[in-house]
Coordinates of C-alpha atoms in Angstrom, one line a residue:
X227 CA 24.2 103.8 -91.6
X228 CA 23.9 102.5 -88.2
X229 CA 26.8 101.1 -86.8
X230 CA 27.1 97.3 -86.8
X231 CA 25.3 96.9 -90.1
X232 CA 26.7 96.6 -93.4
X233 CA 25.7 99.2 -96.2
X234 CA 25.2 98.1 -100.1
X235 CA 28.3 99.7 -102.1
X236 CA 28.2 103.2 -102.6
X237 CA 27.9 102.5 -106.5
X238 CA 25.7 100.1 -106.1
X239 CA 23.0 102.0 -104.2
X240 CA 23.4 104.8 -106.8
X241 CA 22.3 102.5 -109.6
X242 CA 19.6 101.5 -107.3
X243 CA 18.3 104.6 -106.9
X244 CA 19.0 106.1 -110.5
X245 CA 16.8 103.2 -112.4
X246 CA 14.0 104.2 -110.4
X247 CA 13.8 101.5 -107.3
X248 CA 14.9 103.4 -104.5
X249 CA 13.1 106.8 -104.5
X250 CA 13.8 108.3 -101.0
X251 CA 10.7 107.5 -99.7
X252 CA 10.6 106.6 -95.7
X253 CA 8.2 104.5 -93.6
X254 CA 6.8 107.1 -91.4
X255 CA 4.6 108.6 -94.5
X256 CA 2.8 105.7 -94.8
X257 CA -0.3 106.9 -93.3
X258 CA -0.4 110.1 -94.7
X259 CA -3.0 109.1 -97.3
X260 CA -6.6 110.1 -98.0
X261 CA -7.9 110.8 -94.2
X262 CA -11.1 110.0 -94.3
X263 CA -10.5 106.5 -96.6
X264 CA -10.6 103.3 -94.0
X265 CA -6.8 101.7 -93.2
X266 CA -7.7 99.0 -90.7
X267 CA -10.7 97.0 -90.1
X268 CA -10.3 94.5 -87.6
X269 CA -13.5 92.2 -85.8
X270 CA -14.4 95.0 -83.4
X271 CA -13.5 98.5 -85.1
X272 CA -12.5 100.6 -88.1
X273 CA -10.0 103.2 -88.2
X274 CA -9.6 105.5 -90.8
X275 CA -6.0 106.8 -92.4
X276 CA -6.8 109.9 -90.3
X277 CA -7.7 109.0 -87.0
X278 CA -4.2 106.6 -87.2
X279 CA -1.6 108.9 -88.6
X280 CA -2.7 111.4 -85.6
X281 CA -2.7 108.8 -83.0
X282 CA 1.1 108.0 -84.8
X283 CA 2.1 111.3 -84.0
X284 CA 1.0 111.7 -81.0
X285 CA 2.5 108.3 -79.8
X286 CA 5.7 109.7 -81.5
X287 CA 5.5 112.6 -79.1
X288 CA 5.2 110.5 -76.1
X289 CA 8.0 108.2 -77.0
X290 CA 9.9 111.1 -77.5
X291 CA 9.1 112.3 -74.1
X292 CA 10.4 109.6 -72.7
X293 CA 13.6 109.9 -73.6
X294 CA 13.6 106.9 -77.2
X295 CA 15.9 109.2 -79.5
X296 CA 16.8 108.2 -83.3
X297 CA 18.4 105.2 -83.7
X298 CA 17.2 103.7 -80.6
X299 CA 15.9 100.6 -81.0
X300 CA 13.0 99.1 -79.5
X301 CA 11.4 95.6 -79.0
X302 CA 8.1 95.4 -80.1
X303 CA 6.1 92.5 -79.5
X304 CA 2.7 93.4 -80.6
X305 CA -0.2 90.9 -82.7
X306 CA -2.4 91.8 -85.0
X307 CA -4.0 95.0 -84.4
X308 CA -4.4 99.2 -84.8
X309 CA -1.7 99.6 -82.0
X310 CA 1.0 97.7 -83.9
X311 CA 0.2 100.5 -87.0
X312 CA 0.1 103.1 -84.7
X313 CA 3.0 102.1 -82.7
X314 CA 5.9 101.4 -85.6
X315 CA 4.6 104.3 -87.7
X316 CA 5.2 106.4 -85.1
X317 CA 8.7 105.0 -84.3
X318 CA 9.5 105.2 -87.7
X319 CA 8.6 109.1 -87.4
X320 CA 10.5 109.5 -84.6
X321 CA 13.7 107.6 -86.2
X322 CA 13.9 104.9 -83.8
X323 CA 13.8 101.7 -84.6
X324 CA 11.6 98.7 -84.0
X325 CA 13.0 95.7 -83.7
X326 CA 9.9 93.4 -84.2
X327 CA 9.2 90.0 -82.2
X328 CA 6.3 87.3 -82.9
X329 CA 4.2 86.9 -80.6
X330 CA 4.7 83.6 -80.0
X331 CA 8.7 84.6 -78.8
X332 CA 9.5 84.0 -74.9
X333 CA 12.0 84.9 -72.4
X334 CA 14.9 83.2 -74.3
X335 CA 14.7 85.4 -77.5
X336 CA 13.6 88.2 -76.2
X337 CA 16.6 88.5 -73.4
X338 CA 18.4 87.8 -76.3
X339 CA 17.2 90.7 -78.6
X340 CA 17.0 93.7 -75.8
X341 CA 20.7 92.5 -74.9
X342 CA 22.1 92.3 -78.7
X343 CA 20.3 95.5 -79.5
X344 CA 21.0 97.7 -76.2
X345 CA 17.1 97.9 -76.3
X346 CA 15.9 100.2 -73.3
X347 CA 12.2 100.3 -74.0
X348 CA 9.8 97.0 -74.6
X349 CA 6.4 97.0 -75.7
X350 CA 4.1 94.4 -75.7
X351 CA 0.3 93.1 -75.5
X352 CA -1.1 92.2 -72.2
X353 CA -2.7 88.9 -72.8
X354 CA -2.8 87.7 -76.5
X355 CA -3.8 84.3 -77.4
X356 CA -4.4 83.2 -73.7
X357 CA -0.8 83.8 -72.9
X358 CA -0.2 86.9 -70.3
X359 CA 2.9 88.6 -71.7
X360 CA 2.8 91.0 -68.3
X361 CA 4.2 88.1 -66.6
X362 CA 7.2 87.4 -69.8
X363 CA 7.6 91.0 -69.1
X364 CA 8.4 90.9 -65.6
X365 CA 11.2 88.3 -66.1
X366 CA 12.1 90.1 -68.9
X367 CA 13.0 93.0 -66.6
X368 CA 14.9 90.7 -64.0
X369 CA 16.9 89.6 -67.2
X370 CA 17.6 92.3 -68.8
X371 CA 18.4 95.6 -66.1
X372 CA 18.8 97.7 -69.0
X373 CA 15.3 97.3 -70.0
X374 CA 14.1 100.5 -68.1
X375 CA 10.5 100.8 -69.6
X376 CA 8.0 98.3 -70.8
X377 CA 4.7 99.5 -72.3
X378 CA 1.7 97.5 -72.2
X379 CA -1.3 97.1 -74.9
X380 CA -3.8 96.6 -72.2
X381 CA -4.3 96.6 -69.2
X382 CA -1.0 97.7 -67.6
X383 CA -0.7 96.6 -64.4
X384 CA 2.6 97.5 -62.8
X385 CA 4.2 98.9 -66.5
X386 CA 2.6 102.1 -67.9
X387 CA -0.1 101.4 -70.8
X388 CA 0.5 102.0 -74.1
X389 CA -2.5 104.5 -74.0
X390 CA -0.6 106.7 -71.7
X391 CA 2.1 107.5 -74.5
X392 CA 0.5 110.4 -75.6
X393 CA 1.7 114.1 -76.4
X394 CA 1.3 117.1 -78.4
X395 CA 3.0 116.6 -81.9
X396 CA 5.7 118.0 -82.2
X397 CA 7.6 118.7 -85.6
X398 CA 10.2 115.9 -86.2
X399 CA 13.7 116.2 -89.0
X400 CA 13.2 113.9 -91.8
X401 CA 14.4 110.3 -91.8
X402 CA 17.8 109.4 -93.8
X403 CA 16.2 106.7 -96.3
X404 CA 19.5 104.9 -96.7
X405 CA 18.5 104.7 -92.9
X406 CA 18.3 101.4 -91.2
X407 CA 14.3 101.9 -90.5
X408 CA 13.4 98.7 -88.7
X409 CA 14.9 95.1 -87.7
X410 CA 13.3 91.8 -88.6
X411 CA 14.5 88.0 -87.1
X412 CA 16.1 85.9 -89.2
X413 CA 14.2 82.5 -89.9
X414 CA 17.2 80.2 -90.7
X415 CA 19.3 80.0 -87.9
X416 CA 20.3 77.5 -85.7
X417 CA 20.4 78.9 -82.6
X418 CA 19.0 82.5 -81.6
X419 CA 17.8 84.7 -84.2
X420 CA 19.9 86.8 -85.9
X421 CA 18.7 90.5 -86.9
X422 CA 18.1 91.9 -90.4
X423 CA 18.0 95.5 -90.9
X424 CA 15.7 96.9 -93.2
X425 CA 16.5 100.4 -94.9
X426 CA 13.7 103.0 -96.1
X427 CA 14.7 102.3 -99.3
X428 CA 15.1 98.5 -99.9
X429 CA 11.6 97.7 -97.8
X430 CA 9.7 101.0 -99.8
X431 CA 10.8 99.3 -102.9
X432 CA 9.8 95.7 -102.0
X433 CA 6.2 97.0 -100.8
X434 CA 6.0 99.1 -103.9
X435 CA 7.0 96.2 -106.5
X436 CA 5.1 93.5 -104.4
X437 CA 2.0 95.4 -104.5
X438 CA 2.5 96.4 -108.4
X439 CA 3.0 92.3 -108.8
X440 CA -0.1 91.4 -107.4
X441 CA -2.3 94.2 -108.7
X442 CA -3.4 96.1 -105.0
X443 CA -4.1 99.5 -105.3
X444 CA -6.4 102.1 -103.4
X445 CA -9.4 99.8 -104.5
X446 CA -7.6 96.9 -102.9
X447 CA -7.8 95.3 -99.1
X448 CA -4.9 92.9 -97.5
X449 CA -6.1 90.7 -95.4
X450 CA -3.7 90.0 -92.7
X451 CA -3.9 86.7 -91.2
X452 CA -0.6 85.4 -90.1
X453 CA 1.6 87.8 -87.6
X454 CA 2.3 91.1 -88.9
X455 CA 5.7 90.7 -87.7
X456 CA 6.1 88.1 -90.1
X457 CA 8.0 89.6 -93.4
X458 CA 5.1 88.1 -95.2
X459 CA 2.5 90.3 -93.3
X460 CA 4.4 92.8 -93.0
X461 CA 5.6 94.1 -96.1
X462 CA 5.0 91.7 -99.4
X463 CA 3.0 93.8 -99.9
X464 CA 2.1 93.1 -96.4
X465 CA -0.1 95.6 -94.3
X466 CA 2.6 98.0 -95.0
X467 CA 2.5 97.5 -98.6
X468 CA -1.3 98.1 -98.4
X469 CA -0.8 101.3 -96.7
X470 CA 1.8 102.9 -99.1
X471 CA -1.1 101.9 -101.7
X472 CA -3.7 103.8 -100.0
X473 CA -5.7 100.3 -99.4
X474 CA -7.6 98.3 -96.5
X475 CA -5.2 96.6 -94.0
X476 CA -8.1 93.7 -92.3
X477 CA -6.2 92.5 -89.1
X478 CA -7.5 89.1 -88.0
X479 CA -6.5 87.2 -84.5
X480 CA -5.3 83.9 -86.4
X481 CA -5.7 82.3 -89.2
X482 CA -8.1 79.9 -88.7
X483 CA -11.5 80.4 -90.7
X484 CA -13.3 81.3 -87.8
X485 CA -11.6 84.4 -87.2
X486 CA -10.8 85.7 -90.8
X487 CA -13.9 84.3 -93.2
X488 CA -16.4 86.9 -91.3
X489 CA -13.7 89.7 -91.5
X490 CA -13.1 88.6 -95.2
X491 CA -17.2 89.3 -95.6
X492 CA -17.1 92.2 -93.9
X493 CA -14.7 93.7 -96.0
X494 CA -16.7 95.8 -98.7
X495 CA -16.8 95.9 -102.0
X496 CA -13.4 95.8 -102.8
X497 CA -13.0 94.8 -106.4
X498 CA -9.4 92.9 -104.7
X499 CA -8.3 90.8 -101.7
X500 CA -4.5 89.5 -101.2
X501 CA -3.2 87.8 -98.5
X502 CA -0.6 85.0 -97.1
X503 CA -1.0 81.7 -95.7
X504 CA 1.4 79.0 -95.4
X505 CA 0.7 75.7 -96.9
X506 CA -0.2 73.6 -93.7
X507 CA -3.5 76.2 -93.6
X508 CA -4.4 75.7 -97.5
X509 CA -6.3 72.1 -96.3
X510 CA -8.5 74.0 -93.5
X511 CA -9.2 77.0 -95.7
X512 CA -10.3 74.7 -98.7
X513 CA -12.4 72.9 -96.3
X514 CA -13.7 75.7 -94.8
X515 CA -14.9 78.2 -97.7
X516 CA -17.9 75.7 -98.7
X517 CA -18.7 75.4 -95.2
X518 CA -19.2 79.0 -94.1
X519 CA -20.4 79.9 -98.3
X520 CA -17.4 82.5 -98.1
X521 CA -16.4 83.6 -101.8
X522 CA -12.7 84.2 -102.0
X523 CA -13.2 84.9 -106.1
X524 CA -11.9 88.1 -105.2
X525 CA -9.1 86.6 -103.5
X526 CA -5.1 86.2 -104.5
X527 CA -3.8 84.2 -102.2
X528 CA 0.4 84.1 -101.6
X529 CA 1.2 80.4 -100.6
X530 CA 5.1 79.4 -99.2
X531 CA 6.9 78.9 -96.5
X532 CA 7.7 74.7 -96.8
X533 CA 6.5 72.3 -99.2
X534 CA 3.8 72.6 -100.8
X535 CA 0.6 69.9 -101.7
X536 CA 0.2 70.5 -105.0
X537 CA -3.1 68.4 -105.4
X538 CA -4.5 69.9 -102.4
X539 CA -3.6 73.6 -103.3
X540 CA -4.9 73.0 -106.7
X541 CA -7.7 71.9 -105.4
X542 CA -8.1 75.1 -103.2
X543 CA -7.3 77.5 -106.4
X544 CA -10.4 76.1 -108.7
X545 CA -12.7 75.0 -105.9
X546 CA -12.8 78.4 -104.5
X547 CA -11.8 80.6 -107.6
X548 CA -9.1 82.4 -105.5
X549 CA -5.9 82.6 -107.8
X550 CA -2.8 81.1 -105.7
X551 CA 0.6 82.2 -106.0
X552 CA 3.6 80.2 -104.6
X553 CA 6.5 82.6 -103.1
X554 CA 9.6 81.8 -102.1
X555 CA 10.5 84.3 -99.0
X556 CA 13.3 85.2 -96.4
X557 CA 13.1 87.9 -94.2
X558 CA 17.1 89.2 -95.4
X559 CA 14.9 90.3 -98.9
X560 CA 15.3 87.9 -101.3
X561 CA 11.8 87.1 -102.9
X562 CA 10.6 84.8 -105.8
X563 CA 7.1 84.1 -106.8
X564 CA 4.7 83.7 -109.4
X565 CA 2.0 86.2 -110.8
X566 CA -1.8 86.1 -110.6
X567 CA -2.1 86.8 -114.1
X568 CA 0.0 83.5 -114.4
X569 CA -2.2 81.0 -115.8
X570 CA -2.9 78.4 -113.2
X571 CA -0.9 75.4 -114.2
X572 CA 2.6 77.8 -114.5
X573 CA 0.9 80.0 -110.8
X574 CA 1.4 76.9 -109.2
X575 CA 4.3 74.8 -110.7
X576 CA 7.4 76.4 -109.0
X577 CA 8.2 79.7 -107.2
X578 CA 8.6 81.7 -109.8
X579 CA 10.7 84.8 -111.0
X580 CA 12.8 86.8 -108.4
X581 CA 10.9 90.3 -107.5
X582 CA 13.6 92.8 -109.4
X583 CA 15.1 92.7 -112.8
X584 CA 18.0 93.8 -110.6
X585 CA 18.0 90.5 -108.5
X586 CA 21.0 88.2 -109.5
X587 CA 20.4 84.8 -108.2
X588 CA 22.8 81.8 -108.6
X589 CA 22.9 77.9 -107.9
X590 CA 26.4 76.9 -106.8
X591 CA 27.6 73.6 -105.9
X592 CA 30.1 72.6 -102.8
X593 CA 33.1 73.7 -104.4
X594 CA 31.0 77.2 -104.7
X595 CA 31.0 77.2 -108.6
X596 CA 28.2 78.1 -110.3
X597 CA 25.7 75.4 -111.7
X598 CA 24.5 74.5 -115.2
X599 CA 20.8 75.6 -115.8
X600 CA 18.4 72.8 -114.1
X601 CA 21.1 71.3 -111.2
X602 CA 20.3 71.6 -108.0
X603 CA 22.7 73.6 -105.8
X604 CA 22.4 75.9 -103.2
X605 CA 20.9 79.5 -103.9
X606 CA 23.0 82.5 -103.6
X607 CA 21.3 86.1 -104.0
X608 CA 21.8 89.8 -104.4
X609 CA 20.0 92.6 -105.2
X610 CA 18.0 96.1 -104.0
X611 CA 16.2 94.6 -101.6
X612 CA 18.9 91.5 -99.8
X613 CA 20.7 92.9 -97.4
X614 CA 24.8 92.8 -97.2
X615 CA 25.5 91.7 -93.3
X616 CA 23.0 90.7 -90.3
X617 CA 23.3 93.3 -87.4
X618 CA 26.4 93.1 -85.3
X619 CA 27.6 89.8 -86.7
X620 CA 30.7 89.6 -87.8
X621 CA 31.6 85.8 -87.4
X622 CA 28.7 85.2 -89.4
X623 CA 28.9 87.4 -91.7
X624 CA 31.8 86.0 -93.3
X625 CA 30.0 82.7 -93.5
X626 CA 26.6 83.8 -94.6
X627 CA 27.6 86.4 -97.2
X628 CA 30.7 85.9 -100.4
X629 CA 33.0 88.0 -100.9
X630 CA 31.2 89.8 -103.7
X631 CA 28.0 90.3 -101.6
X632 CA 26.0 87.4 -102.4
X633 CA 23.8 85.7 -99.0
X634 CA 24.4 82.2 -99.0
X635 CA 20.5 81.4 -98.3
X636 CA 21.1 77.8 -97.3
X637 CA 18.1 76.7 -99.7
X638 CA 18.5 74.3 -102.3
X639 CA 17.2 75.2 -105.6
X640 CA 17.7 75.0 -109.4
X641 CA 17.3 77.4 -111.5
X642 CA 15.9 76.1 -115.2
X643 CA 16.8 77.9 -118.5
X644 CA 13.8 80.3 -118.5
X645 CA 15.0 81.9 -115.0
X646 CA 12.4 80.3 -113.3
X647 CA 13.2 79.1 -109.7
X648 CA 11.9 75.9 -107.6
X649 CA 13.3 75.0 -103.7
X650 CA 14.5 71.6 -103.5
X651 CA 14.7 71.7 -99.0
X652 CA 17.3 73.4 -96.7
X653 CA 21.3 72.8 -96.2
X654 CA 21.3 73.7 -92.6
X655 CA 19.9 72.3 -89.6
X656 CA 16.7 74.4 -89.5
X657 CA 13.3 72.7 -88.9
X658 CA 10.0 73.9 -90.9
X659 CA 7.5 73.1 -88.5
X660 CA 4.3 74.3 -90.9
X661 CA 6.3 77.1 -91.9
X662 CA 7.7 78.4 -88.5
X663 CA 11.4 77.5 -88.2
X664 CA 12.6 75.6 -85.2
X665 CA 16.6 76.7 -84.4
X666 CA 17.6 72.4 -83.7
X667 CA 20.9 73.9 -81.8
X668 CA 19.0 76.2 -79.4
X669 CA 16.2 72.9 -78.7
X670 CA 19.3 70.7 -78.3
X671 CA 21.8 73.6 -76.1
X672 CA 18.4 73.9 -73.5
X673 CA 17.5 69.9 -73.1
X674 CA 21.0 69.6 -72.5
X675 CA 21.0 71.1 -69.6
X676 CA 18.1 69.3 -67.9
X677 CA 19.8 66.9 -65.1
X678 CA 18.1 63.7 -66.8
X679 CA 19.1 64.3 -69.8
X680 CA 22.9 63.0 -70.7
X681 CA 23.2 63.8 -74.6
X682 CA 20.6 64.3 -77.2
X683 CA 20.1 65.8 -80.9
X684 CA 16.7 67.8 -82.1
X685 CA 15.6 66.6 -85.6
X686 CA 12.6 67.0 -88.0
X687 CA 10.4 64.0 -89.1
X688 CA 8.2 64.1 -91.7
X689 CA 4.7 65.0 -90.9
X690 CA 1.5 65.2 -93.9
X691 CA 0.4 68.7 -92.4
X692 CA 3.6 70.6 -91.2
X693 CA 5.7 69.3 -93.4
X694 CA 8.2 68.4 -90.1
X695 CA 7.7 67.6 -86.6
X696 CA 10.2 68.3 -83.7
X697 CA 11.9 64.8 -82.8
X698 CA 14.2 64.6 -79.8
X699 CA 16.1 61.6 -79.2
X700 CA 17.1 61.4 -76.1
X701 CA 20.5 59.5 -74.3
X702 CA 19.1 59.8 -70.5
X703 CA 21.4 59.8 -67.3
X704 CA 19.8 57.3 -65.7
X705 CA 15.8 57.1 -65.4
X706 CA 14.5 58.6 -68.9
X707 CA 12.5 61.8 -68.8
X708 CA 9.2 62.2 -70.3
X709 CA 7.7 64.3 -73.1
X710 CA 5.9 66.4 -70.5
X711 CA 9.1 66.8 -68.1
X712 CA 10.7 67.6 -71.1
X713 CA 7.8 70.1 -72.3
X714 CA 7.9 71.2 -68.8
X715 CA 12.0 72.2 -68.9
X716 CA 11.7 74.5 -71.9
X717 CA 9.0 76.4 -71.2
X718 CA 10.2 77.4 -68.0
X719 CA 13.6 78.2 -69.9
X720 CA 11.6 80.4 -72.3
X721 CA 11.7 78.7 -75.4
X722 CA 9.1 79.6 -77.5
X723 CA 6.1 76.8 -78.0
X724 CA 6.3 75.9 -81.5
X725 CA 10.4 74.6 -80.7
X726 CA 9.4 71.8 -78.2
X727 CA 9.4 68.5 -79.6
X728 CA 5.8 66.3 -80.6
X729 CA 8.0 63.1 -80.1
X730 CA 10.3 61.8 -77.4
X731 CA 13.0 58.7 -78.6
X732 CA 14.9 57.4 -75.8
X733 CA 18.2 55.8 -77.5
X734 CA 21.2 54.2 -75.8
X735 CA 24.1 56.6 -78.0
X736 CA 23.4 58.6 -80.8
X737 CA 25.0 57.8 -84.5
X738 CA 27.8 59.5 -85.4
X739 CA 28.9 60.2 -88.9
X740 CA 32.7 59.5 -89.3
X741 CA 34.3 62.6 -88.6
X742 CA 32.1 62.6 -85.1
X743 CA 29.2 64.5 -85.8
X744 CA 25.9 63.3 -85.2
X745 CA 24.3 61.7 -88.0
X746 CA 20.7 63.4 -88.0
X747 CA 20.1 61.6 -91.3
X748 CA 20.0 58.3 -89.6
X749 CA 18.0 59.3 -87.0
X750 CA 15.4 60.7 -89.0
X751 CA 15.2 57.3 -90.5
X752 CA 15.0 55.7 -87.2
X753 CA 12.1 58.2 -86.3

């Protein structure tokens, strides 16, 4: 395995793949299906599994050309559309490995992934969303020297467009399954993201199980609406999971009605359509089916991320005669969720059963012992598709993992008799802003370094629709900066959008708990 990651036991991965759940199977087949059936449908084209898997292999040729070798890795920051298939198929036929950025990432993370991953080749959109990501990549390149080449979706400008990455296919050796094939960001952290590498094997198997779970098939369409990036797009099943199936990936720009309800009614016949929202979008959606006279009978929709209304998603689920699922999700593998042939009061009470029959999970308390059935604790997992050590981290390794193997998820659960699994919130200091996760010690570590600003602490507040808010409060140096100055300081630092703070406090000292840290409880209440 690629060094700086950490491999599942030898014996371990041999049960794996003797009961049947790692098969050998590897990414870059996954559009090597019917030719002529349709893989993508987006508001402007269609693209059959054909046309795709050449344009794959071609792409692969021309990355190859320019020098990306196996096991490179490569940042990808690409939305919603045929040229993020095309582009990590073809990496995953050519062995390298994409190491996959939202789109809504700036200068900060980025730097941070090209430098922790020796990236050498970037590829991103050129203006998604109203943001032009020509001009993140130009800093990007002043950051990061290493960064020789950066492909553009688009219009090119100065870099070379993606549409220029184009050769002859050429015949290319198998990949390893037990292969590292691509890198995800880890959601929980508190300051930059850390990297999950995802093996042929372990994401094959989720896709496959995921899929099985829900009851896609070739008949079936996924309709991705948040950022295929995202885990959740991605691969449970995910667009990739809908591929391996032989199904209909529908890419939409956003999530909001507007964008996807037409795409969903263009769709076909399809006899099923899955796809993944978080909760803060189950209000508009509900809202917006009667409106437009969409019918989303057809519909299984996969609903986690944060809390959950349960009223309102009840609502959603007989209103519209969609069947929701809740799912309980991390990038690092661990997945929990309930069934569409669940009835409807069990679909929507808790998160479920784990994905595998070979998934162990376990509620400890502080002292790290093992909780009595129904206590709330936090969760602890293992299994085929968890990984065993975040990419070339070894500090935090030995605090995110046990010495048996089991990922210390920071959740807090409980786990009743019958296995079945409900999240109780978070240990760590991670904000779920509708479902996106705000790092609090990367907000803090950049407002700390504005000249006006003498000490402050980042914290969530409640909010009705994204479950939290980003709160600063704010000790000033002398004349107390505003929300906009504030705004103003991290953009230009690169933080991403959805990290700066909705609400400004400007407080004489901040609380401290008695061994000195700051007491983030009491400021919430204070909020």
């Amino acid at each position: 395995m690629l060094i700086g990651c950490t491999p599942w036991p030898d014996d371990v991965a041999q049960a794996y793949r003797q009961r049947g759940l790692w098969r050998g199977e590897t990414l870059g087949d996954l559009l090597r299906r019917d030719p002529d059936a349709t893989a993508v449908v987006t508001a402007t084209a269609r693209h059959t599994y054909g046309e795709l898997s050449a344009r794959a292999d071609r792409i692969a040729a021309g990355l190859a050309a320019l020098g990306v070798r196996r096991l490179d890795r490569v940042l990808v920051q690409l939305p919603n559309t045929a040229d993020f298939v095309t582009t990590c198929v073809a990496l995953f036929r050519l062995g390298a490995l994409p190491v996959l950025a939202m789109p809504g990432l700036r200068l900060a993370e980025l730097r941070h992934l090209a430098e922790h991953t020796d990236a050498q080749v970037a590829i991103l959109p050129e203006v998604w969303q109203g943001f032009d990501h020509r001009e993140l990549a130009r800093d990007l390149v002043k950051a990061v020297p290493a960064l020789h080449t950066v492909l553009i979706a688009g219009t090119a400008e100065e870099f070379t467009p993606l549409s220029a990455v184009d050769g002859d296919p050429v015949e290319l050796p198998p990949a390893d399954p037990a292969e590292v094939a691509f890198f995800l960001l880890s959601g929980g952290t508190t300051h930059l993201p850390k990297l999950i590498p995802r093996t042929h094997d372990d994401y094959a198997y989720q896709m496959r199980a995921t899929a099985a779970a829900v009851g896609l098939d070739s008949s079936s369409a996924y309709a991705a609406v948040l950022p295929v990036a995202h885990n959740a797009a991605l691969g449970c099943p995910g667009i990739l999971g809908a591929f391996q199936a032989g199904a209909t990936v529908l890419l939409s720009r956003s999530p909001s009605p507007d964008d996807v309800f037409p795409l969903l009614a263009a769709a076909g016949d399809h006899p099923l359509l899955v796809t993944t929202l978080m909760p803060a979008l189950v209000p508009l959606w509900r809202e917006s089916a009667a409106a437009y006279g969409t019918d989303l009978s057809r519909l299984v929709v996969e609903v986690g991320g944060s809390v959950i209304d349960l009223d309102t998603v009840r609502a959603f689920d007989s209103e519209t005669g969609c069947r929701v699922t809740r799912w309980f999700g991390m990038a690092e593998g661990p997945l929990c969720f309930t069934r569409p042939h669940d009835p409807a009061a069990d679909r929507l009470a808790n998160e479920g059963y784990p994905l595998s029959v070979e998934d162990e999970y376990v509620v400890v308390g502080e002292d790290g012992a093992p909780l009595p059935a129904g206590e709330i604790g936090e969760l602890l997992v293992r299994g085929p598709t968890t990984l065993r050590g975040y990419y070339r981290e070894p500090d935090d390794n030995a605090r995110s993992f046990t010495a048996d193997g089991f990922l210390r998820t920071g959740d807090l659960a409980s786990i009743d008799v019958e296995g079945l699994l409900t999240i109780r919130g978070r240990t760590g200091d991670v904000i779920n802003r509708g479902g996106e996760k705000v790092p609090a010690g990367l907000v803090e570590s950049r407002l700390a370094e504005h000249p006006a600003v003498k000490m402050c602490a980042v914290t969530g507040v409640p909010d009705p629709v994204l479950t939290e808010k980003v709160a600063a409060f704010v000790v000033p140096q002398d004349a107390a900066p505003t929300l906009a100055e504030l705004t103003a300081f991290l953009r230009a630092a690169g933080i991403a959008p959805h990290c700066f703070p909705e609400h400004v406090v400007i407080v004489d000292r901040l609380p401290m708990t008695p061994v000195g840290k700051v007491d983030k409880k009491a400021l919430r209440l204070d909020a």
